[in-house]
PDB file of C-alpha atoms in Angstrom:
ATOM      1  CA  MET A 667      21.271 -54.583 -30.061  1.00  0.00           C
ATOM      2  CA  LYS A 668      19.768 -56.730 -27.253  1.00  0.00           C
ATOM      3  CA  PHE A 669      22.438 -55.430 -24.844  1.00  0.00           C
ATOM      4  CA  GLN A 670      21.604 -51.807 -25.752  1.00  0.00           C
ATOM      5  CA  ASN A 671      17.902 -52.467 -25.219  1.00  0.00           C
ATOM      6  CA  ILE A 672      18.612 -53.896 -21.777  1.00  0.00           C
ATOM      7  CA  ASN A 673      20.707 -50.829 -20.889  1.00  0.00           C
ATOM      8  CA  THR A 674      17.955 -48.518 -22.113  1.00  0.00           C
ATOM      9  CA  PHE A 675      15.381 -50.453 -20.082  1.00  0.00           C
ATOM     10  CA  LEU A 676      17.534 -50.245 -16.955  1.00  0.00           C
ATOM     11  CA  LEU A 677      18.049 -46.493 -17.411  1.00  0.00           C
ATOM     12  CA  VAL A 678      14.310 -45.933 -17.800  1.00  0.00           C
ATOM     13  CA  LEU A 679      13.616 -48.114 -14.769  1.00  0.00           C
ATOM     14  CA  ALA A 680      16.187 -46.191 -12.720  1.00  0.00           C
ATOM     15  CA  GLY A 681      14.646 -42.888 -13.804  1.00  0.00           C
ATOM     16  CA  ILE A 682      11.180 -44.037 -12.820  1.00  0.00           C
ATOM     17  CA  SER A 683      12.482 -45.248  -9.471  1.00  0.00           C
ATOM     18  CA  VAL A 684      14.204 -41.953  -8.679  1.00  0.00           C
ATOM     19  CA  THR A 685      11.114 -40.018  -9.734  1.00  0.00           C
ATOM     20  CA  GLY A 686       8.996 -42.249  -7.529  1.00  0.00           C
ATOM     21  CA  LEU A 687      11.278 -41.728  -4.549  1.00  0.00           C
ATOM     22  CA  ILE A 688      11.176 -37.957  -5.017  1.00  0.00           C
ATOM     23  CA  PHE A 689       7.383 -38.053  -5.296  1.00  0.00           C
ATOM     24  CA  LEU A 690       7.024 -40.260  -2.234  1.00  0.00           C
ATOM     25  CA  GLY A 691       9.400 -38.048  -0.292  1.00  0.00           C
ATOM     26  CA  TYR A 692       7.456 -34.927  -1.174  1.00  0.00           C
ATOM     27  CA  SER A 693       4.112 -36.668  -0.576  1.00  0.00           C
ATOM     28  CA  SER A 694       5.136 -37.776   2.899  1.00  0.00           C
ATOM     29  CA  THR A 695       6.353 -34.249   3.642  1.00  0.00           C
ATOM     30  CA  SER A 696       3.081 -32.820   2.366  1.00  0.00           C
ATOM     31  CA  LEU A 697       1.073 -35.247   4.465  1.00  0.00           C
ATOM     32  CA  ARG A 698       3.106 -34.389   7.536  1.00  0.00           C
ATOM     33  CA  TYR A 699       2.490 -30.688   6.977  1.00  0.00           C
ATOM     34  CA  LYS A 700      -1.188 -31.343   6.314  1.00  0.00           C
ATOM     35  CA  GLU A 701      -1.385 -32.572   9.862  1.00  0.00           C
ATOM     36  CA  LYS A 702       0.814 -29.994  11.584  1.00  0.00           C
ATOM     37  CA  ARG A 703       1.692 -27.126   9.260  1.00  0.00           C
ATOM     38  CA  PHE A 704       4.491 -26.102  11.595  1.00  0.00           C
ATOM     39  CA  CYS A 705       7.055 -23.589  10.394  1.00  0.00           C
ATOM     40  CA  LEU A 706       9.834 -25.424  12.209  1.00  0.00           C
ATOM     41  CA  ASN A 707      11.376 -28.849  11.758  1.00  0.00           C
ATOM     42  CA  PRO A 708      11.697 -31.158  14.785  1.00  0.00           C
ATOM     43  CA  ASP A 709      15.324 -30.055  15.108  1.00  0.00           C
ATOM     44  CA  GLY A 710      14.228 -26.418  15.464  1.00  0.00           C
ATOM     45  CA  LYS A 711      15.354 -25.322  12.008  1.00  0.00           C
ATOM     46  CA  VAL A 712      12.958 -23.164  10.016  1.00  0.00           C
ATOM     47  CA  VAL A 713      11.026 -24.633   7.091  1.00  0.00           C
ATOM     48  CA  PRO A 714      11.904 -22.528   3.998  1.00  0.00           C
ATOM     49  CA  VAL A 715       9.161 -23.773   1.666  1.00  0.00           C
ATOM     50  CA  THR A 716       5.418 -24.452   1.795  1.00  0.00           C
ATOM     51  CA  PRO A 717       3.924 -27.840   0.861  1.00  0.00           C
ATOM     52  CA  TRP A 718       2.913 -26.284  -2.494  1.00  0.00           C
ATOM     53  CA  LEU A 719       6.560 -25.238  -3.025  1.00  0.00           C
ATOM     54  CA  SER A 720       6.235 -21.499  -2.489  1.00  0.00           C
ATOM     55  CA  PRO A 721       9.135 -19.955  -0.550  1.00  0.00           C
ATOM     56  CA  ILE A 722       8.783 -18.936   3.081  1.00  0.00           C
ATOM     57  CA  VAL A 723      11.010 -15.909   3.568  1.00  0.00           C
ATOM     58  CA  TRP A 724      13.294 -16.128   6.598  1.00  0.00           C
ATOM     59  CA  GLU A 725      16.578 -14.418   7.339  1.00  0.00           C
ATOM     60  CA  GLY A 726      19.311 -16.317   5.501  1.00  0.00           C
ATOM     61  CA  THR A 727      17.091 -17.563   2.663  1.00  0.00           C
ATOM     62  CA  PHE A 728      17.909 -14.678   0.306  1.00  0.00           C
ATOM     63  CA  ASP A 729      20.726 -12.365  -0.755  1.00  0.00           C
ATOM     64  CA  PRO A 730      19.455  -8.832  -0.051  1.00  0.00           C
ATOM     65  CA  LEU A 731      21.908  -7.062  -2.366  1.00  0.00           C
ATOM     66  CA  LEU A 732      21.241  -9.422  -5.258  1.00  0.00           C
ATOM     67  CA  ILE A 733      17.459  -9.443  -5.045  1.00  0.00           C
ATOM     68  CA  ASP A 734      17.212  -5.671  -4.616  1.00  0.00           C
ATOM     69  CA  SER A 735      19.467  -5.102  -7.632  1.00  0.00           C
ATOM     70  CA  ILE A 736      17.281  -7.375  -9.774  1.00  0.00           C
ATOM     71  CA  TYR A 737      14.080  -5.531  -8.912  1.00  0.00           C
ATOM     72  CA  ARG A 738      15.617  -2.050  -9.151  1.00  0.00           C
ATOM     73  CA  GLN A 739      16.328  -2.719 -12.815  1.00  0.00           C
ATOM     74  CA  GLN A 740      12.585  -3.164 -13.359  1.00  0.00           C
ATOM     75  CA  ASN A 741      11.845   0.436 -12.267  1.00  0.00           C
ATOM     76  CA  ILE A 742       8.875  -0.624 -10.171  1.00  0.00           C
ATOM     77  CA  THR A 743       6.492   1.371  -7.979  1.00  0.00           C
ATOM     78  CA  ILE A 744       5.259  -0.099  -4.698  1.00  0.00           C
ATOM     79  CA  ALA A 745       1.957   1.285  -3.436  1.00  0.00           C
ATOM     80  CA  THR A 746       1.350   0.959   0.284  1.00  0.00           C
ATOM     81  CA  THR A 747      -2.040   1.505   1.883  1.00  0.00           C
ATOM     82  CA  VAL A 748      -2.454   2.419   5.534  1.00  0.00           C
ATOM     83  CA  PHE A 749      -5.635   3.068   7.525  1.00  0.00           C
ATOM     84  CA  ALA A 750      -5.479   5.500  10.462  1.00  0.00           C
ATOM     85  CA  LEU A 751      -8.898   6.422  11.802  1.00  0.00           C
ATOM     86  CA  GLY A 752      -9.764   8.003  15.123  1.00  0.00           C
ATOM     87  CA  LYS A 753      -7.029   7.705  17.711  1.00  0.00           C
ATOM     88  CA  TYR A 754      -5.000   5.428  15.468  1.00  0.00           C
ATOM     89  CA  THR A 755      -3.475   8.538  13.911  1.00  0.00           C
ATOM     90  CA  GLN A 756      -1.112   8.569  16.897  1.00  0.00           C
ATOM     91  CA  PHE A 757       0.769   5.642  15.335  1.00  0.00           C
ATOM     92  CA  LEU A 758       1.435   7.380  12.033  1.00  0.00           C
ATOM     93  CA  LYS A 759       4.656   9.152  12.946  1.00  0.00           C
ATOM     94  CA  ASP A 760       6.496   6.029  14.105  1.00  0.00           C
ATOM     95  CA  PHE A 761       5.087   3.999  11.229  1.00  0.00           C
ATOM     96  CA  LEU A 762       6.206   6.436   8.531  1.00  0.00           C
ATOM     97  CA  GLU A 763       9.555   7.361  10.076  1.00  0.00           C
ATOM     98  CA  SER A 764      10.519   3.721  10.610  1.00  0.00           C
ATOM     99  CA  ALA A 765       9.292   2.830   7.108  1.00  0.00           C
ATOM    100  CA  GLU A 766      11.540   5.481   5.604  1.00  0.00           C
ATOM    101  CA  GLN A 767      14.493   3.853   7.340  1.00  0.00           C
ATOM    102  CA  ASN A 768      13.684   0.222   6.523  1.00  0.00           C
ATOM    103  CA  TYR A 769      10.868  -0.305   4.013  1.00  0.00           C
ATOM    104  CA  PHE A 770      11.900  -0.746   0.367  1.00  0.00           C
ATOM    105  CA  VAL A 771      14.762   1.706   0.780  1.00  0.00           C
ATOM    106  CA  GLY A 772      15.956   2.853  -2.637  1.00  0.00           C
ATOM    107  CA  PHE A 773      12.670   1.970  -4.345  1.00  0.00           C
ATOM    108  CA  ARG A 774       9.800   4.151  -5.532  1.00  0.00           C
ATOM    109  CA  VAL A 775       7.151   3.971  -2.802  1.00  0.00           C
ATOM    110  CA  HIS A 776       3.778   5.718  -2.722  1.00  0.00           C
ATOM    111  CA  TYR A 777       1.898   5.664   0.580  1.00  0.00           C
ATOM    112  CA  TYR A 778      -1.893   6.008   0.416  1.00  0.00           C
ATOM    113  CA  LEU A 779      -3.226   6.975   3.812  1.00  0.00           C
ATOM    114  CA  PHE A 780      -6.918   6.562   4.608  1.00  0.00           C
ATOM    115  CA  THR A 781      -7.968   8.716   7.562  1.00  0.00           C
ATOM    116  CA  ASP A 782     -10.916  10.623   8.961  1.00  0.00           C
ATOM    117  CA  GLN A 783      -8.560  13.259  10.399  1.00  0.00           C
ATOM    118  CA  PRO A 784      -6.241  14.616   7.698  1.00  0.00           C
ATOM    119  CA  GLU A 785      -5.200  17.439  10.018  1.00  0.00           C
ATOM    120  CA  GLN A 786      -3.624  14.871  12.369  1.00  0.00           C
ATOM    121  CA  VAL A 787      -1.254  13.480   9.749  1.00  0.00           C
ATOM    122  CA  PRO A 788       2.291  14.324  10.923  1.00  0.00           C
ATOM    123  CA  GLU A 789       4.916  15.903   8.718  1.00  0.00           C
ATOM    124  CA  VAL A 790       7.495  13.252   7.991  1.00  0.00           C
ATOM    125  CA  LYS A 791      10.428  13.785   5.666  1.00  0.00           C
ATOM    126  CA  LEU A 792      10.225  11.307   2.811  1.00  0.00           C
ATOM    127  CA  GLY A 793      13.116  10.090   0.726  1.00  0.00           C
ATOM    128  CA  GLU A 794      13.659  10.573  -2.976  1.00  0.00           C
ATOM    129  CA  GLU A 795      10.914   9.077  -5.172  1.00  0.00           C
ATOM    130  CA  ARG A 796       8.693   8.509  -2.154  1.00  0.00           C
ATOM    131  CA  GLN A 797       5.380  10.257  -1.647  1.00  0.00           C
ATOM    132  CA  LEU A 798       2.308  10.289   0.577  1.00  0.00           C
ATOM    133  CA  THR A 799      -1.295  10.792  -0.538  1.00  0.00           C
ATOM    134  CA  VAL A 800      -3.946  11.408   2.145  1.00  0.00           C
ATOM    135  CA  LEU A 801      -7.447  10.141   1.402  1.00  0.00           C
ATOM    136  CA  LYS A 802     -10.280  11.308   3.657  1.00  0.00           C
ATOM    137  CA  VAL A 803     -12.842   8.697   4.691  1.00  0.00           C
ATOM    138  CA  PRO A 804     -15.822   8.777   7.085  1.00  0.00           C
ATOM    139  CA  SER A 805     -15.377   8.024  10.772  1.00  0.00           C
ATOM    140  CA  SER A 806     -16.877   4.970  12.451  1.00  0.00           C
ATOM    141  CA  ASN A 807     -17.925   4.231  16.019  1.00  0.00           C
ATOM    142  CA  ARG A 808     -17.017   0.531  15.694  1.00  0.00           C
ATOM    143  CA  TRP A 809     -13.456  -0.674  15.126  1.00  0.00           C
ATOM    144  CA  GLN A 810     -14.907  -3.858  13.647  1.00  0.00           C
ATOM    145  CA  GLU A 811     -16.613  -1.803  10.936  1.00  0.00           C
ATOM    146  CA  ILE A 812     -13.344  -0.030  10.143  1.00  0.00           C
ATOM    147  CA  THR A 813     -11.664  -3.416   9.720  1.00  0.00           C
ATOM    148  CA  LEU A 814     -14.515  -4.839   7.677  1.00  0.00           C
ATOM    149  CA  ARG A 815     -14.435  -2.007   5.127  1.00  0.00           C
ATOM    150  CA  ARG A 816     -10.703  -2.019   4.434  1.00  0.00           C
ATOM    151  CA  MET A 817     -11.009  -4.572   1.644  1.00  0.00           C
ATOM    152  CA  GLU A 818     -13.630  -2.411  -0.040  1.00  0.00           C
ATOM    153  CA  LYS A 819     -11.406   0.683   0.167  1.00  0.00           C
ATOM    154  CA  LEU A 820      -8.434  -1.262  -1.178  1.00  0.00           C
ATOM    155  CA  GLU A 821     -10.500  -2.679  -4.038  1.00  0.00           C
ATOM    156  CA  LYS A 822     -11.778   0.749  -5.083  1.00  0.00           C
ATOM    157  CA  LEU A 823      -8.350   2.376  -4.803  1.00  0.00           C
ATOM    158  CA  ILE A 824      -6.872  -0.243  -7.104  1.00  0.00           C
ATOM    159  CA  GLU A 825      -9.704   0.224  -9.585  1.00  0.00           C
ATOM    160  CA  SER A 826      -9.471   4.012  -9.618  1.00  0.00           C
ATOM    161  CA  ARG A 827      -5.733   4.611  -9.306  1.00  0.00           C
ATOM    162  CA  LEU A 828      -3.313   1.822  -8.575  1.00  0.00           C
ATOM    163  CA  VAL A 829      -3.992  -0.099 -11.745  1.00  0.00           C
ATOM    164  CA  ASN A 830      -2.238   2.777 -13.522  1.00  0.00           C
ATOM    165  CA  GLU A 831       0.087   4.004 -10.766  1.00  0.00           C
ATOM    166  CA  ALA A 832       1.789   0.959  -9.275  1.00  0.00           C
ATOM    167  CA  ASP A 833       3.226  -2.475  -9.984  1.00  0.00           C
ATOM    168  CA  TYR A 834       2.933  -3.945  -6.492  1.00  0.00           C
ATOM    169  CA  VAL A 835       0.769  -3.057  -3.531  1.00  0.00           C
ATOM    170  CA  PHE A 836       0.967  -3.818   0.174  1.00  0.00           C
ATOM    171  CA  SER A 837      -1.736  -3.076   2.721  1.00  0.00           C
ATOM    172  CA  LEU A 838      -0.271  -2.709   6.211  1.00  0.00           C
ATOM    173  CA  ASP A 839      -1.631  -2.027   9.687  1.00  0.00           C
ATOM    174  CA  VAL A 840      -0.675   1.384  11.063  1.00  0.00           C
ATOM    175  CA  ASP A 841      -0.226   0.400  14.736  1.00  0.00           C
ATOM    176  CA  THR A 842       3.120  -1.089  13.809  1.00  0.00           C
ATOM    177  CA  LYS A 843       6.756  -0.188  13.480  1.00  0.00           C
ATOM    178  CA  PHE A 844       9.624  -1.294  11.246  1.00  0.00           C
ATOM    179  CA  TYR A 845      12.709  -2.523  13.074  1.00  0.00           C
ATOM    180  CA  GLY A 846      14.688  -4.049  10.228  1.00  0.00           C
ATOM    181  CA  ARG A 847      15.074  -4.352   6.482  1.00  0.00           C
ATOM    182  CA  TRP A 848      11.956  -5.066   4.405  1.00  0.00           C
ATOM    183  CA  GLY A 849      12.955  -5.227   0.764  1.00  0.00           C
ATOM    184  CA  ALA A 850      12.449  -6.893  -2.598  1.00  0.00           C
ATOM    185  CA  GLU A 851      12.622 -10.362  -1.068  1.00  0.00           C
ATOM    186  CA  SER A 852       8.983  -9.779  -0.081  1.00  0.00           C
ATOM    187  CA  LEU A 853       7.784  -9.195  -3.643  1.00  0.00           C
ATOM    188  CA  GLY A 854       5.764 -11.765  -5.555  1.00  0.00           C
ATOM    189  CA  ARG A 855       2.464 -12.421  -7.257  1.00  0.00           C
ATOM    190  CA  LEU A 856       0.464 -12.871  -4.019  1.00  0.00           C
ATOM    191  CA  ILE A 857       1.940 -12.450  -0.553  1.00  0.00           C
ATOM    192  CA  GLY A 858       0.693 -13.553   2.858  1.00  0.00           C
ATOM    193  CA  VAL A 859       2.398 -13.404   6.257  1.00  0.00           C
ATOM    194  CA  ILE A 860       2.299 -16.082   8.927  1.00  0.00           C
ATOM    195  CA  HIS A 861       0.701 -14.776  12.127  1.00  0.00           C
ATOM    196  CA  PRO A 862       3.287 -14.659  14.944  1.00  0.00           C
ATOM    197  CA  GLY A 863       0.853 -16.112  17.441  1.00  0.00           C
ATOM    198  CA  TYR A 864       0.247 -19.338  15.523  1.00  0.00           C
ATOM    199  CA  TYR A 865       3.394 -20.337  13.672  1.00  0.00           C
ATOM    200  CA  GLN A 866       4.049 -23.162  16.152  1.00  0.00           C
ATOM    201  CA  THR A 867       0.410 -24.148  16.512  1.00  0.00           C
ATOM    202  CA  ALA A 868      -1.459 -27.121  15.023  1.00  0.00           C
ATOM    203  CA  ARG A 869      -4.095 -25.989  12.543  1.00  0.00           C
ATOM    204  CA  GLU A 870      -6.934 -27.426  14.645  1.00  0.00           C
ATOM    205  CA  GLN A 871      -6.171 -24.614  17.078  1.00  0.00           C
ATOM    206  CA  PHE A 872      -6.122 -21.833  14.471  1.00  0.00           C
ATOM    207  CA  PRO A 873      -8.789 -19.169  15.121  1.00  0.00           C
ATOM    208  CA  TYR A 874     -10.431 -19.703  11.728  1.00  0.00           C
ATOM    209  CA  GLU A 875     -14.118 -18.929  11.339  1.00  0.00           C
ATOM    210  CA  ARG A 876     -15.765 -22.243  12.255  1.00  0.00           C
ATOM    211  CA  ARG A 877     -19.433 -21.471  11.613  1.00  0.00           C
ATOM    212  CA  PRO A 878     -20.572 -23.119   8.336  1.00  0.00           C
ATOM    213  CA  GLU A 879     -23.058 -20.314   7.697  1.00  0.00           C
ATOM    214  CA  SER A 880     -20.212 -17.802   7.241  1.00  0.00           C
ATOM    215  CA  GLN A 881     -18.456 -17.375   3.889  1.00  0.00           C
ATOM    216  CA  ALA A 882     -15.182 -17.439   5.839  1.00  0.00           C
ATOM    217  CA  PHE A 883     -15.862 -20.948   7.191  1.00  0.00           C
ATOM    218  CA  ILE A 884     -12.889 -23.348   7.265  1.00  0.00           C
ATOM    219  CA  PRO A 885     -13.434 -26.885   8.630  1.00  0.00           C
ATOM    220  CA  TYR A 886     -11.104 -28.266  11.291  1.00  0.00           C
ATOM    221  CA  ALA A 887      -9.654 -30.755   8.799  1.00  0.00           C
ATOM    222  CA  GLU A 888      -8.552 -28.011   6.396  1.00  0.00           C
ATOM    223  CA  GLY A 889      -6.112 -25.119   6.420  1.00  0.00           C
ATOM    224  CA  ASP A 890      -2.477 -24.399   5.735  1.00  0.00           C
ATOM    225  CA  TYR A 891      -1.171 -21.617   7.979  1.00  0.00           C
ATOM    226  CA  TYR A 892      -2.885 -18.905   9.957  1.00  0.00           C
ATOM    227  CA  TYR A 893      -2.178 -15.668   8.104  1.00  0.00           C
ATOM    228  CA  GLY A 894      -2.133 -12.271   9.760  1.00  0.00           C
ATOM    229  CA  GLY A 895      -4.508  -9.676   8.367  1.00  0.00           C
ATOM    230  CA  ALA A 896      -2.031  -6.876   9.110  1.00  0.00           C
ATOM    231  CA  VAL A 897      -0.141  -7.606   5.883  1.00  0.00           C
ATOM    232  CA  ILE A 898      -1.298  -8.481   2.395  1.00  0.00           C
ATOM    233  CA  GLY A 899       0.623  -7.769  -0.781  1.00  0.00           C
ATOM    234  CA  GLY A 900       1.542  -8.724  -4.296  1.00  0.00           C
ATOM    235  CA  LEU A 901       1.005  -7.649  -7.862  1.00  0.00           C
ATOM    236  CA  VAL A 902      -1.749  -5.055  -8.172  1.00  0.00           C
ATOM    237  CA  LYS A 903      -4.057  -7.335 -10.180  1.00  0.00           C
ATOM    238  CA  ASP A 904      -3.685 -10.239  -7.758  1.00  0.00           C
ATOM    239  CA  VAL A 905      -4.259  -8.146  -4.654  1.00  0.00           C
ATOM    240  CA  TYR A 906      -7.279  -6.683  -6.423  1.00  0.00           C
ATOM    241  CA  GLU A 907      -8.764 -10.162  -6.892  1.00  0.00           C
ATOM    242  CA  ALA A 908      -8.122 -10.970  -3.234  1.00  0.00           C
ATOM    243  CA  ALA A 909      -9.660  -7.712  -2.003  1.00  0.00           C
ATOM    244  CA  LYS A 910     -12.647  -8.015  -4.341  1.00  0.00           C
ATOM    245  CA  THR A 911     -13.383 -11.601  -3.340  1.00  0.00           C
ATOM    246  CA  CYS A 912     -13.035 -10.876   0.370  1.00  0.00           C
ATOM    247  CA  ARG A 913     -15.282  -7.820   0.033  1.00  0.00           C
ATOM    248  CA  GLU A 914     -17.925  -9.880  -1.765  1.00  0.00           C
ATOM    249  CA  GLN A 915     -17.814 -12.565   0.917  1.00  0.00           C
ATOM    250  CA  LEU A 916     -17.988  -9.922   3.639  1.00  0.00           C
ATOM    251  CA  ASP A 917     -21.080  -8.442   1.972  1.00  0.00           C
ATOM    252  CA  ILE A 918     -22.774 -11.851   1.787  1.00  0.00           C
ATOM    253  CA  ASP A 919     -22.123 -12.384   5.492  1.00  0.00           C
ATOM    254  CA  ALA A 920     -23.333  -8.878   6.331  1.00  0.00           C
ATOM    255  CA  ALA A 921     -26.606  -9.509   4.483  1.00  0.00           C
ATOM    256  CA  LYS A 922     -27.143 -12.456   6.842  1.00  0.00           C
ATOM    257  CA  SER A 923     -26.060 -10.433   9.908  1.00  0.00           C
ATOM    258  CA  ILE A 924     -22.922 -12.542  10.261  1.00  0.00           C
ATOM    259  CA  GLU A 925     -19.577 -11.104  11.298  1.00  0.00           C
ATOM    260  CA  ALA A 926     -16.661 -13.512  10.954  1.00  0.00           C
ATOM    261  CA  ALA A 927     -14.591 -14.246  14.046  1.00  0.00           C
ATOM    262  CA  TRP A 928     -11.742 -11.944  12.998  1.00  0.00           C
ATOM    263  CA  GLN A 929     -13.474  -9.843  10.356  1.00  0.00           C
ATOM    264  CA  GLU A 930     -11.380  -9.410   7.194  1.00  0.00           C
ATOM    265  CA  GLU A 931      -8.584 -11.608   8.560  1.00  0.00           C
ATOM    266  CA  SER A 932     -10.963 -14.581   8.635  1.00  0.00           C
ATOM    267  CA  HIS A 933     -11.982 -13.985   5.021  1.00  0.00           C
ATOM    268  CA  LEU A 934      -8.356 -13.513   3.975  1.00  0.00           C
ATOM    269  CA  ASN A 935      -7.469 -16.890   5.473  1.00  0.00           C
ATOM    270  CA  LYS A 936     -10.326 -18.478   3.549  1.00  0.00           C
ATOM    271  CA  TYR A 937      -9.115 -16.811   0.333  1.00  0.00           C
ATOM    272  CA  PHE A 938      -5.538 -18.029   0.842  1.00  0.00           C
ATOM    273  CA  LEU A 939      -6.771 -21.567   1.458  1.00  0.00           C
ATOM    274  CA  TYR A 940      -8.036 -21.811  -2.133  1.00  0.00           C
ATOM    275  CA  ASN A 941      -5.701 -19.251  -3.722  1.00  0.00           C
ATOM    276  CA  LYS A 942      -2.284 -20.176  -2.393  1.00  0.00           C
ATOM    277  CA  PRO A 943       0.186 -17.324  -1.880  1.00  0.00           C
ATOM    278  CA  SER A 944       3.108 -17.446  -4.294  1.00  0.00           C
ATOM    279  CA  LYS A 945       5.351 -16.368  -1.429  1.00  0.00           C
ATOM    280  CA  VAL A 946       4.833 -16.508   2.332  1.00  0.00           C
ATOM    281  CA  LEU A 947       6.554 -14.123   4.723  1.00  0.00           C
ATOM    282  CA  SER A 948       7.744 -15.556   8.010  1.00  0.00           C
ATOM    283  CA  PRO A 949       6.793 -14.005  11.372  1.00  0.00           C
ATOM    284  CA  GLU A 950       9.876 -11.774  10.989  1.00  0.00           C
ATOM    285  CA  TYR A 951       7.556  -9.621   8.859  1.00  0.00           C
ATOM    286  CA  LEU A 952       4.793  -9.459  11.469  1.00  0.00           C
ATOM    287  CA  TRP A 953       5.848  -9.746  15.073  1.00  0.00           C
ATOM    288  CA  GLN A 954       4.271  -8.383  18.274  1.00  0.00           C
ATOM    289  CA  ASP A 955       6.254  -6.135  20.596  1.00  0.00           C
ATOM    290  CA  PHE A 956       4.999  -7.898  23.710  1.00  0.00           C
ATOM    291  CA  LYS A 957       6.337 -11.266  22.521  1.00  0.00           C
ATOM    292  CA  PRO A 958       9.834 -12.297  23.624  1.00  0.00           C
ATOM    293  CA  HIS A 959      12.433 -13.006  20.975  1.00  0.00           C
ATOM    294  CA  THR A 960      12.796 -16.645  19.906  1.00  0.00           C
ATOM    295  CA  ASN A 961      15.742 -18.611  18.524  1.00  0.00           C
ATOM    296  CA  GLU A 962      14.193 -19.130  15.098  1.00  0.00           C
ATOM    297  CA  VAL A 963      13.218 -15.491  14.538  1.00  0.00           C
ATOM    298  CA  LYS A 964      16.684 -14.049  13.919  1.00  0.00           C
ATOM    299  CA  ILE A 965      15.488 -10.548  13.131  1.00  0.00           C
ATOM    300  CA  ILE A 966      12.265  -8.652  13.724  1.00  0.00           C
ATOM    301  CA  ARG A 967      11.498  -6.531  10.689  1.00  0.00           C
ATOM    302  CA  PHE A 968       7.946  -5.338  11.351  1.00  0.00           C
ATOM    303  CA  SER A 969       6.003  -5.545  14.584  1.00  0.00           C
ATOM    304  CA  GLN A 970       2.712  -4.540  16.142  1.00  0.00           C
ATOM    305  CA  VAL A 971       3.337  -2.059  18.940  1.00  0.00           C
ATOM    306  CA  ILE A 972       2.085  -2.371  22.491  1.00  0.00           C
ATOM    307  CA  LYS A 973      -1.064  -0.356  23.081  1.00  0.00           C
ATOM    308  CA  ASN A 974      -4.094  -0.004  25.303  1.00  0.00           C
ATOM    309  CA  TYR A 975      -6.948  -1.113  23.052  1.00  0.00           C
ATOM    310  CA  ALA A 976      -9.528   0.435  25.341  1.00  0.00           C
ATOM    311  CA  ALA A 977      -7.840   3.818  24.869  1.00  0.00           C
ATOM    312  CA  VAL A 978      -7.514   3.751  21.076  1.00  0.00           C
ATOM    313  CA  ARG A 979     -10.584   1.864  19.891  1.00  0.00           C
ATOM    314  CA  PRO A 980     -13.969   3.620  19.663  1.00  0.00           C
ATOM    315  CA  ASN A 981     -15.752   0.612  21.199  1.00  0.00           C
ATOM    316  CA  PRO A 982     -14.908  -2.594  23.134  1.00  0.00           C
TER     317      PRO A 982
END
């Protein structure tokens, strides 16, 4: 009996030791990422998971055929909101045509297009079970105002329609183009995308809102990644909470005549700091056409096109 007790004690001790080593290993990794939050290891390999253990989606981290087949069985609808006001309607044709070739191919997709010029919406042939709804909105003489009000429009659309019409929703910038597959690997409860300009940057250099008087304020000692405002997605109810919260914070700032450094993107980063995304998309899902290709970004799936801002924006 004494011998069995000793064996039991040793097994328990070994279990505790292994658990402790795993915890210490994860803690040291978390601390390292708290300081740097890089998306790459020192050897140049991509980091496939966040410190809170959510996946970071890179090429090679998923089986496209398998994951698409799993989600197709669920008979889901993916709503996709796009804002094209003023001269930004010129980007619609490339956006929609490239989306039809690459974006959730084989899934039910419903585009909701907000525009002040419905007559400028191009005719684009959509695939089976894919549709486009045009929603007229007022014009604005400030691009910042257009950006600031997107969360409000998204919130109201979810309340009035999407809660009954869709399972997932993505809100995407229109001055973009799809260059590669974007499929079910991007689905999850709450989705953010790492900004392509800051995925190798220490968080102290992130362009967060640094003024304490703003609701979007993030201190220099805090922050995970810098997320791009051109993409937000997830389950309808979770995106609704994100949009609602950001809109409320935007309204509080507006009442104090404060405009965050990067408008809704600043507030989105603040939201993600305290409401961690369940899945993070790598810069493959938000690149910039003017940026050269890099070794770690094996494929560019979605990218912001080159443009003359002075020519397309209503104000500087």
